Coordinates of C-alpha atoms in Angstrom, one line a residue:
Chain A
X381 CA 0.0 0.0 0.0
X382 CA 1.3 3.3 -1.0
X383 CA 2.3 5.4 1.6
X384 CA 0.6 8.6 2.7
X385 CA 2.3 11.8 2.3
X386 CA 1.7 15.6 3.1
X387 CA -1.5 17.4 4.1
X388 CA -3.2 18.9 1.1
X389 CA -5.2 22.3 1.6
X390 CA -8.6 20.0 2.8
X391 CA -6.3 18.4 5.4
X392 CA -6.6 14.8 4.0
X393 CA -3.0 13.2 3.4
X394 CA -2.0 13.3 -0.3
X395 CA -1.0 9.9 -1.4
X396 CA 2.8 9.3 -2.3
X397 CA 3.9 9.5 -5.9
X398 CA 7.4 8.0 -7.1
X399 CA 8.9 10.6 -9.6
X400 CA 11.3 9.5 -12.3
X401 CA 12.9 12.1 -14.5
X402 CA 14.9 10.7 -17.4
X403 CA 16.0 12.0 -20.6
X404 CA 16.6 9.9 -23.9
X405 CA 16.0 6.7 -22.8
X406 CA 14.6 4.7 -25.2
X407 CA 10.9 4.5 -25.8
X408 CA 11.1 0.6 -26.1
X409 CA 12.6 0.4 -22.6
X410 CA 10.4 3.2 -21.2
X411 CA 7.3 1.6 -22.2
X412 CA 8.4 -1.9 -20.8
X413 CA 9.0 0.1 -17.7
X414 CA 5.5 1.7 -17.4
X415 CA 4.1 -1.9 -18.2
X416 CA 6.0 -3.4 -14.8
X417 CA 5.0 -0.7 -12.6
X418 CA 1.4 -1.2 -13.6
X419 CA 1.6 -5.0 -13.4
X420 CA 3.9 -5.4 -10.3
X421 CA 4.3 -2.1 -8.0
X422 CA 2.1 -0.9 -5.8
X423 CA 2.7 2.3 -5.4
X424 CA 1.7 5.6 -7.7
X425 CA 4.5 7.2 -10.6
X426 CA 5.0 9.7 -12.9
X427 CA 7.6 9.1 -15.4
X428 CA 9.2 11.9 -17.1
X429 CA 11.9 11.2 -19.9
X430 CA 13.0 14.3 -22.0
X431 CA 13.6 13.2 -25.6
X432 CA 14.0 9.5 -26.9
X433 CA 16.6 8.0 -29.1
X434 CA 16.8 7.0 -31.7
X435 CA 13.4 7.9 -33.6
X436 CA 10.5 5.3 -33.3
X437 CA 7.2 5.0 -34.4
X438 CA 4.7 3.6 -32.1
X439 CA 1.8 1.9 -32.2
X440 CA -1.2 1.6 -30.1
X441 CA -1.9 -2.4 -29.2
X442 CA -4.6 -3.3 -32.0
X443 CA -2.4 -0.8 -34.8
X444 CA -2.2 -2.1 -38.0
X445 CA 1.3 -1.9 -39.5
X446 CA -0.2 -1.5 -43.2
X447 CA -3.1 1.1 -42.3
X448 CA -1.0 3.2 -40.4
X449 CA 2.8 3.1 -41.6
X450 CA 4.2 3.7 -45.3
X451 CA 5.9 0.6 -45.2
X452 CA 8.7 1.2 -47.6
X453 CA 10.4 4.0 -46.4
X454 CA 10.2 2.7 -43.1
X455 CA 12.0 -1.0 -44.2
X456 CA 14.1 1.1 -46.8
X457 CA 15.3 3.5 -43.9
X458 CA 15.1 1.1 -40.9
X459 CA 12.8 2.8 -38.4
X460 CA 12.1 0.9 -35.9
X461 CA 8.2 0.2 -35.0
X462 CA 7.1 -0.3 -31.5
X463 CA 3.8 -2.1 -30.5
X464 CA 3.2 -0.8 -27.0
X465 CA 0.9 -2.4 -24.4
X466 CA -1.8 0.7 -24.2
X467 CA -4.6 1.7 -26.8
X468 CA -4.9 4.6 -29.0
X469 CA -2.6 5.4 -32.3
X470 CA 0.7 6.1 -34.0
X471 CA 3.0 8.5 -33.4
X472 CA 6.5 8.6 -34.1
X473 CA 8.6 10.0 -31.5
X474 CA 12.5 11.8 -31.2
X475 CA 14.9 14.0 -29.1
X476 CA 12.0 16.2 -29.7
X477 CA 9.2 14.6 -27.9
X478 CA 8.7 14.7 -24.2
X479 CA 7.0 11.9 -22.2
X480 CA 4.9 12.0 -19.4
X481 CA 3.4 9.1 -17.6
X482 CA 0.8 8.4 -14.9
X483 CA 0.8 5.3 -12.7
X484 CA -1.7 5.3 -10.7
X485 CA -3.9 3.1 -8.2
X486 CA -7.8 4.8 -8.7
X487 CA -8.0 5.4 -5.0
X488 CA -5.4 7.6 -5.5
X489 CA -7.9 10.2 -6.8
X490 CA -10.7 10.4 -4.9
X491 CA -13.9 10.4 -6.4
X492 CA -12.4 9.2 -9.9
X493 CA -14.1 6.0 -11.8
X494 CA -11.3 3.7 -13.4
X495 CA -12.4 4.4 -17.4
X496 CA -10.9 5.9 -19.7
X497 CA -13.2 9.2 -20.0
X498 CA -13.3 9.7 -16.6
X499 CA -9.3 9.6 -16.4
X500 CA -8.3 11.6 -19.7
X501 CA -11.1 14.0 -18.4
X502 CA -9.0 14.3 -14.7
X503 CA -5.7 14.8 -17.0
X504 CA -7.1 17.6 -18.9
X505 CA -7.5 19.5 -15.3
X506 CA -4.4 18.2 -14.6
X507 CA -3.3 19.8 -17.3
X508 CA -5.0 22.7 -17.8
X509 CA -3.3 24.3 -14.6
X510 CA 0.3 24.0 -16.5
X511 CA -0.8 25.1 -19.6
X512 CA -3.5 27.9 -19.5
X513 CA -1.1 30.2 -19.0
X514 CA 0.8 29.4 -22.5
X515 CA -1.8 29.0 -24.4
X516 CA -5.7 28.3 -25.4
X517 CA -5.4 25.0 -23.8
X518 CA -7.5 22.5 -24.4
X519 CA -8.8 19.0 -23.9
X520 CA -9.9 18.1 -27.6
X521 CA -11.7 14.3 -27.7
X522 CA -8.2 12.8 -26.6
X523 CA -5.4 14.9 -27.6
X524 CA -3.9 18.0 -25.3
X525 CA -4.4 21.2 -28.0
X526 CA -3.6 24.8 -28.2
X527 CA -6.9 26.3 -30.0
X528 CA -7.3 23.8 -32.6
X529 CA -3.9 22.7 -33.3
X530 CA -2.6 19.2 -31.4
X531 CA 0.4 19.2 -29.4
X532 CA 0.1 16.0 -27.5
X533 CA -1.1 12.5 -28.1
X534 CA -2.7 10.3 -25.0
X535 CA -3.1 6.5 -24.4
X536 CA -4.3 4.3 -21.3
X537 CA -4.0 1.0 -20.1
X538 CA -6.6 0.2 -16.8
X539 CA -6.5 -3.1 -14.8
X540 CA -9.0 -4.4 -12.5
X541 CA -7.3 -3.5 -9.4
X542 CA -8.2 -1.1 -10.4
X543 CA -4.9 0.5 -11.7
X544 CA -4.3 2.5 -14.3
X545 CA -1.3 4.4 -16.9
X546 CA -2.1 7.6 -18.5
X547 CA 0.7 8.2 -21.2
X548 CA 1.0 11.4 -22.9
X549 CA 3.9 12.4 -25.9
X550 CA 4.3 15.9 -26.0
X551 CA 5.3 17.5 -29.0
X552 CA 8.3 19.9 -27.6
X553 CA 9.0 20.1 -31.2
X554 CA 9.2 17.3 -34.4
X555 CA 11.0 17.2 -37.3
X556 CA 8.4 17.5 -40.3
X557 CA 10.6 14.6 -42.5
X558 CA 9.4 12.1 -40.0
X559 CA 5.6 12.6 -40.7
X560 CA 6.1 11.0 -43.9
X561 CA 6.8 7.6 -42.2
X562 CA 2.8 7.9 -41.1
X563 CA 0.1 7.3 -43.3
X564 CA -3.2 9.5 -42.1
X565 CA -5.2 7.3 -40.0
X566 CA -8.7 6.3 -40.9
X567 CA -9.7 6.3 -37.3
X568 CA -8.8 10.6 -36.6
X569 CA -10.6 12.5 -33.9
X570 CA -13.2 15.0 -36.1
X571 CA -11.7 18.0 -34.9
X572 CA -8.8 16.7 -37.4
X573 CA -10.8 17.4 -40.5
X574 CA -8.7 15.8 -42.7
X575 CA -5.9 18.3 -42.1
X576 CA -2.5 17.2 -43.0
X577 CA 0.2 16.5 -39.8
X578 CA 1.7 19.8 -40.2
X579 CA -1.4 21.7 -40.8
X580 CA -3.1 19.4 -37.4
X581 CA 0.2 20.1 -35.8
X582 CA 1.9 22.4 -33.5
X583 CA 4.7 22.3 -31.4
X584 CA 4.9 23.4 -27.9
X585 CA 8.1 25.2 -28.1
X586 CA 6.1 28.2 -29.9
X587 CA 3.9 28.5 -26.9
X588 CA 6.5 27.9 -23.8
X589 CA 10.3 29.6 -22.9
X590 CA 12.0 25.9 -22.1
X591 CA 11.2 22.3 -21.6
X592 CA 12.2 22.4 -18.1
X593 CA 9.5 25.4 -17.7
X594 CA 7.1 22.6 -19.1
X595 CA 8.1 19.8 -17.0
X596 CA 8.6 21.7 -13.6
X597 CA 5.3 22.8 -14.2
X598 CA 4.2 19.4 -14.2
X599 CA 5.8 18.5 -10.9
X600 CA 4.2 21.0 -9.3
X601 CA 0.5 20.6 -10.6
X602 CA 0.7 17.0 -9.4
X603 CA 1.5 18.1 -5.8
X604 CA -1.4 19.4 -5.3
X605 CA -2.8 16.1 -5.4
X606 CA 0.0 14.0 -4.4
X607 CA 3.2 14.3 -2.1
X608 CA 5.4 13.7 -5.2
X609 CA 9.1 11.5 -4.1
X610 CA 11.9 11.7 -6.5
X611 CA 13.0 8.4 -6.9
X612 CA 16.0 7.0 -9.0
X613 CA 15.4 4.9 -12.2
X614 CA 17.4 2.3 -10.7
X615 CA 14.9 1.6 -7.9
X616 CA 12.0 1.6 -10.4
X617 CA 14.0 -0.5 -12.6
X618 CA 14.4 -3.0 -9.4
X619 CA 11.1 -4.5 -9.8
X620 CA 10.5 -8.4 -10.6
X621 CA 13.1 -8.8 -12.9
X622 CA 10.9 -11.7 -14.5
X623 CA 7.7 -10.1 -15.8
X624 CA 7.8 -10.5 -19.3
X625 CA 6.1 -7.5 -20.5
X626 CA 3.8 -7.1 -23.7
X627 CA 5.4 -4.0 -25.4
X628 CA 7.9 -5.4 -28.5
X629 CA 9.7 -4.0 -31.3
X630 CA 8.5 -5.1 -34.4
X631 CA 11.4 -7.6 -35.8
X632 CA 12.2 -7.5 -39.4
X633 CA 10.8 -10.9 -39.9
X634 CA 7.8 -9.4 -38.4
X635 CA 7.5 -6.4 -40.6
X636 CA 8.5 -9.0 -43.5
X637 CA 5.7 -11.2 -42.5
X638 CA 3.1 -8.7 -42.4
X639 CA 4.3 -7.2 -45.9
X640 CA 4.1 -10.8 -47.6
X641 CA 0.5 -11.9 -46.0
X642 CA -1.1 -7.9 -46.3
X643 CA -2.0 -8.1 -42.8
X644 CA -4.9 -10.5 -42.2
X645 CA -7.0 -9.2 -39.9
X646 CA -6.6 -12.1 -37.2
X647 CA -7.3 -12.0 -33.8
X648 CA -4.5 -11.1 -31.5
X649 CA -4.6 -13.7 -29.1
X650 CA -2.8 -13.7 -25.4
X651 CA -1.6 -16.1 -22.8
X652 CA -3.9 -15.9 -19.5
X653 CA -1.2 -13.8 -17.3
X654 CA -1.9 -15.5 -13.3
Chain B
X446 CA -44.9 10.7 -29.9
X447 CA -48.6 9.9 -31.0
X448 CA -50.3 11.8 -27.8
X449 CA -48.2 14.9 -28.7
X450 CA -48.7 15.1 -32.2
X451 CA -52.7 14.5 -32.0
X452 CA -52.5 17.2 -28.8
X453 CA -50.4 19.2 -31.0
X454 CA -53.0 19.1 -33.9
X455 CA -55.8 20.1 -31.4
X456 CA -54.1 22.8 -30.5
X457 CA -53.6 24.0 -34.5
X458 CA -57.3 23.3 -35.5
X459 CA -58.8 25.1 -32.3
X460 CA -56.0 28.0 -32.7
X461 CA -58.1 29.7 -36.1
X462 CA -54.9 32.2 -35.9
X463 CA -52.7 29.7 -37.1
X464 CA -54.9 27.2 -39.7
X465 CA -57.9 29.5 -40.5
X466 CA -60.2 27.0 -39.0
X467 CA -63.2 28.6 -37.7
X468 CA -63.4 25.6 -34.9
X469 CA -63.8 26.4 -31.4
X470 CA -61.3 28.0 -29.3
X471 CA -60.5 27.5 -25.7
X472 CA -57.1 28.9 -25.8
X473 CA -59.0 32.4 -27.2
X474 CA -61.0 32.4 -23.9
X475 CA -58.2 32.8 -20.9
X476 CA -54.9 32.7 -22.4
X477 CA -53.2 35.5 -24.4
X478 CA -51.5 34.6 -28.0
X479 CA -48.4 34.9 -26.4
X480 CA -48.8 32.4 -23.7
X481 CA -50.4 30.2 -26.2
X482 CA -47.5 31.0 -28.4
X483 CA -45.0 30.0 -25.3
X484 CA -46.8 27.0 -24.8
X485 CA -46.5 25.7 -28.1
X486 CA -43.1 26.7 -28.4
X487 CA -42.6 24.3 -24.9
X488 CA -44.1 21.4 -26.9
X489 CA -42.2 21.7 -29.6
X490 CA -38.7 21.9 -27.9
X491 CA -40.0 19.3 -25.4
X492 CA -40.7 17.1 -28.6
X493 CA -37.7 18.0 -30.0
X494 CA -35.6 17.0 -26.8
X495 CA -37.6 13.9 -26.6
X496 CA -36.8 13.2 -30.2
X497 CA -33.0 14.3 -29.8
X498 CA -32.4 11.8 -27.0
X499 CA -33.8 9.0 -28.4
X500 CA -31.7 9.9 -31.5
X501 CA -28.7 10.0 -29.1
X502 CA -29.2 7.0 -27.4
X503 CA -30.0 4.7 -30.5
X504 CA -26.9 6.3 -32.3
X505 CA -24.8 5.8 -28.8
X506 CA -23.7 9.3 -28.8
X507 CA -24.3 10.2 -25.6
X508 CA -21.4 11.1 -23.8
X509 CA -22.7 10.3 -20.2
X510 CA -23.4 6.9 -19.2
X511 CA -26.8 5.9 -18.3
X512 CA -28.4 6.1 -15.0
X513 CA -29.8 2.0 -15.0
X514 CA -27.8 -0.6 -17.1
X515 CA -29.4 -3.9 -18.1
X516 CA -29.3 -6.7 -15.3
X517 CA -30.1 -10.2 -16.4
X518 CA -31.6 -12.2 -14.1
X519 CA -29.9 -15.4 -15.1
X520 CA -26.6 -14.7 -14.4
X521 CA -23.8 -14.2 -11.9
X522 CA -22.1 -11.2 -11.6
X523 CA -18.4 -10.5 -10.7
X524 CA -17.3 -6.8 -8.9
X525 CA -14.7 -6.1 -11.8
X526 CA -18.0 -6.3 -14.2
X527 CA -17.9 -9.5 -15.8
X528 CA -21.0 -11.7 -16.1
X529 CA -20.8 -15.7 -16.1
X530 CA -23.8 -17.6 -17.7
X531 CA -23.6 -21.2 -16.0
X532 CA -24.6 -24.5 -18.1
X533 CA -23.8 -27.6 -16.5
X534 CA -19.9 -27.8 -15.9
X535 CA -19.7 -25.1 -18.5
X536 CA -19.7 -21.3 -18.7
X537 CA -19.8 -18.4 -20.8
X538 CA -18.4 -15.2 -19.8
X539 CA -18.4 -11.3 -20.8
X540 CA -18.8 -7.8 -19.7
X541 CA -21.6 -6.6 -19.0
X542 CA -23.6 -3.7 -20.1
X543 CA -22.4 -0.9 -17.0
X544 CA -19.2 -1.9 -18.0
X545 CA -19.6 -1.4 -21.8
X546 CA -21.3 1.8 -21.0
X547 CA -18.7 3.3 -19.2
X548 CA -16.3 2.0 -21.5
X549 CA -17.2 3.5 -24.9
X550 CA -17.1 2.2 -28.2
X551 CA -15.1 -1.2 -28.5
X552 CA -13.5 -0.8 -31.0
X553 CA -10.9 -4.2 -30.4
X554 CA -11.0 -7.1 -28.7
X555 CA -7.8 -9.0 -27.5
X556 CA -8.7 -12.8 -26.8
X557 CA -6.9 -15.9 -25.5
X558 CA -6.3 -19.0 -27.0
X559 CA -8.5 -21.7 -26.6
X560 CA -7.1 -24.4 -24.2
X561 CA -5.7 -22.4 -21.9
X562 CA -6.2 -22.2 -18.4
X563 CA -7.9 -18.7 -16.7
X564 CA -8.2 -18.3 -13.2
X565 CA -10.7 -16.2 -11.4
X566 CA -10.1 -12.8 -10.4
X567 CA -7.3 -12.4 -13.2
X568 CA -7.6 -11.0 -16.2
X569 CA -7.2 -13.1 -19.4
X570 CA -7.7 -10.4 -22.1
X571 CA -8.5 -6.9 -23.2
X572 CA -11.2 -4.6 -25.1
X573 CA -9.6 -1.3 -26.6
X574 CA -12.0 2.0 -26.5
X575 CA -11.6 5.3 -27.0
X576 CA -7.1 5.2 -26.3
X577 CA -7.6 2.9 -23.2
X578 CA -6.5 -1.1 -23.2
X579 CA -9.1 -2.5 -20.5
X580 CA -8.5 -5.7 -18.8
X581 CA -11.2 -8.3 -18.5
X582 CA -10.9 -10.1 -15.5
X583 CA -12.6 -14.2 -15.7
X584 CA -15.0 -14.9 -12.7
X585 CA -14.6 -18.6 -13.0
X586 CA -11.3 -20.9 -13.0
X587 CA -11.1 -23.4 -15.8
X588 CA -10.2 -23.9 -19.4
X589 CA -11.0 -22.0 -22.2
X590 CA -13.0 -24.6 -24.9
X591 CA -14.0 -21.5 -27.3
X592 CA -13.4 -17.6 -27.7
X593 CA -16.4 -15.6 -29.8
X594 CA -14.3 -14.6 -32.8
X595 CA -16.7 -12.7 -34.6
X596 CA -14.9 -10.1 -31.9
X597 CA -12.0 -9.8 -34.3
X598 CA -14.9 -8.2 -37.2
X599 CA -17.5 -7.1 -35.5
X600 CA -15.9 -5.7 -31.9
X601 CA -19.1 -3.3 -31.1
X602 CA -21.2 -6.4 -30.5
X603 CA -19.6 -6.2 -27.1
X604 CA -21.7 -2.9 -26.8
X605 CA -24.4 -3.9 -28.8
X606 CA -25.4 -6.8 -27.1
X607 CA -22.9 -7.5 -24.1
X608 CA -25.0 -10.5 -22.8
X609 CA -25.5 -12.0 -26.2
X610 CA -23.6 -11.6 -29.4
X611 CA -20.9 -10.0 -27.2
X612 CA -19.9 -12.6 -25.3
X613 CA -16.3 -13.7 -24.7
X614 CA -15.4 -16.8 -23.9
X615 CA -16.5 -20.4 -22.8
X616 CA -14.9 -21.8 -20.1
X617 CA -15.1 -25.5 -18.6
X618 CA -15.6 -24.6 -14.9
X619 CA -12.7 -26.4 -12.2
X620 CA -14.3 -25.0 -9.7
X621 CA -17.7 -24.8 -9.4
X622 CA -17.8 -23.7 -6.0
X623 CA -16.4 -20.3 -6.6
X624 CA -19.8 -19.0 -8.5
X625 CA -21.1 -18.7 -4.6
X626 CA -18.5 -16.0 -4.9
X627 CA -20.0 -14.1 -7.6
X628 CA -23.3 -11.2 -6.8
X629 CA -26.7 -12.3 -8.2
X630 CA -28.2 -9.8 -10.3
X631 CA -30.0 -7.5 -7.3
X632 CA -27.0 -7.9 -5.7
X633 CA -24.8 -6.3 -8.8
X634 CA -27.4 -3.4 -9.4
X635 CA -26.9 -2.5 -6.0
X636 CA -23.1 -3.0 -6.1
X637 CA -22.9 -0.7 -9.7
X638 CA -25.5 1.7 -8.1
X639 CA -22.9 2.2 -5.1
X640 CA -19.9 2.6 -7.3
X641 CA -21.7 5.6 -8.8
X642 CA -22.1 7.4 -5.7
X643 CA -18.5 7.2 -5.2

């Protein structure tokens, strides 16, 4: 059981959260990370890592390689695909994108109901108090904007503890190149309107002075909810060494495979985890 | 709908303002033309809200979920929201409609194999909606004998019809005793009714 920490402004003890700042890890390894912590730790985390290396698209758990990636130039340039253990879409992510993760047990926030609405809707506050003084910030479906322009992508994963991870990439800023590796998905939030990435787009570093503005900002909107504990990746990282996590990089055979057979649309089955 | 549109039609035929009919006239007697025009204009948005709504709910738009979700009788119920439909040493199992309401729109389902084993009170697959991967706990312990794969096509049966088309798997119980575990269906309205007040 997590810990209780500080008295917020209502008196009642704010639970503990474990923070872990990082900066160009790898997503691969960040993601496996986040899918421990929800699976084997008991306690709440945020995870912030600054920029990722080298640049990686990512796909949400049910992503079709074929619908959502131009294929070629990702096998002729060797990008590597990630198929990570939450929902949601494709992005592909770089030095240039900053990650910010959730980990939470639901009693954590009182009053909250573990789905996904009622969580990305307790992010948006969340978030609102960094960014509304940047910019028109908004909550729009299930991206972070400024007015109508996207800055941020999100994607959960909720157990039945209930537990939950709330992932966000935030566009610090992107290099326009990459967009080509993505095909426009079928499944776009309406607001989209068929715009282009670049034209859906924006990039938070033309709306804030510094990252570290950014990310202190979110260190200190979480305190008022929780008594926030930096913690070193190694302690994180010391958690069952044995859980096999979901989250893979796409192998060239794999890529190969789904090339040759044009993606059947199977089922994607799973072992019973005990 | 019928009531209002005859009560609406009334209301034209003895109004001779609006259709020229020389009928008879209550409304003339005690109520000005603007209250009669307030009242009608009541109807109408009442009509029109009455019509939105069911619009809403039969295109599942609604953004809130609904006060009262369905509640078989027949079933056992499980507190992460997964029903179990017992026949002999058999079972099938899915989620059930508070769950599917809260949820949103399925829009993939991730199943196991058949054969293996599932345990109760662990999860054994997911359903993807809106960006969220949500486990789906089994409330028996045995071994899967078949998994509904018209999922993999048609994933918004599990919304659709969460206690028929939209069921998940079939189980060959180990352990029967552990339905005594599970909430009858008063038992689960109460429990989802409580969660809500949370």
């Amino acid at each position: 059981m997590a810990a209780s920490g500080l008295a917020g402004a209502s008196g009642a003890a704010r639970p503990l959260m474990r923070l872990v700042t990082m900066s160009g890890v790898p997503i691969l390894r960040q993601l496996q990370l986040e899918e421990r912590l929800l699976r084997r730790s008991a306690d709440n985390w945020c995870l912030i890592n600054d920029g990722t290396a080298p640049p990686t698209i990512v796909m949400g758990t049910s992503g079709r390689v074929l619908e959502l990636v131009e294929i070629q130039p990702v096998l002729r340039d060797r990008v590597p695909i990630v198929r990570r253990f939450s929902g949601g879409g494709t992005v592909i992510v770089d030095q240039g994108t900053v990650f910010v993760t959730f980990i939470c047990n639901n009693s954590a926030v009182p009053g909250l109901q573990p789905y996904p609405r009622d969580i990305m809707s307790w992010s948006g506050q969340l978030y609102g108090k960094v960014f509304d003084r940047f910019g028109e910030f908004h909550l729009r479906e299930n991206d972070y904007a400024f007015s109508h322009r996207k800055f941020a992508g999100n994607a959960q994963s909720i157990t039945k503890k209930p537990r939950w991870v709330h992932h966000t990439s935030f566009l610090w800023d992107y290099d326009v190149k990459n967009m080509d590796y993505l095909k426009i998905p079928k499944r776009a939030p309406e607001y989209r309107r068929s715009r282009n990435h670049t034209d859906f787009l924006c990039c938070m570093k033309e709306f804030m002075p510094s990252r570290s503005v950014f990310t202190d900002g979110v260190i200190t909107a979480l305190g008022d909810h929780f008594s926030v504990e930096p913690t070193d990746l190694e302690t994180a990282l010391s958690n069952d060494e044995e859980f096999v996590p979901t989250t893979k990089l796409l192998s060239q055979q794999d890529l190969e495979e789904i090339v040759s057979s044009k993606e059947s649309p199977s089922v994607q089955k799973v072992e019973a985890v005990p | 709908k019928k009531s209002e549109r005859t009560e609406a039609t009334t209301k034209r035929r003895t109004n001779p303002g609006v259709t020229g009919d020389k009928g008879a006239a209550p409304s003339k007697s005690n109520l000005s033309a603007a209250a009669v025009s307030r009242i009608m204009a009541m109807a109408a948005a009442s009509s029109r809200l009455l019509w939105a709504s069911r619009a809403a709910s039969y295109l599942r738009i609604s953004t809130f979920p609904r006060a009262f979700s369905t509640v078989p009788k027949d079933l056992k119920y499980a507190d992460s929201h997964e029903w179990v439909k017992v026949d002999g040493d058999s079972a099938t199992v899915g989620i059930t409609d508070h769950a599917q309401d809260h949820l949103g729109d399925v829009v993939y389902v991730e199943l196991p194999e058949v054969g293996i084993s599932v345990s109760q009170g662990n999860h054994f697959g997911a359903v993807e909606s809106v960006k969220a991967t949500s486990d789906i706990n089994s409330p028996v312990s045995g071994e899967v004998i078949e998994v509904n794969d018209k999922l993999s096509e048609e994933p918004g049966l599990v919304n659709a019809s969460p206690y028929e088309k939209g069921w998940i798997i079939k189980v060959k119980l180990s352990n029967s005793g552990e339905l005594n575990s599970l909430m009858d269906d008063e038992k689960y309205a109460t429990f989802c009714e409580e969660e809500g007040k949370h």
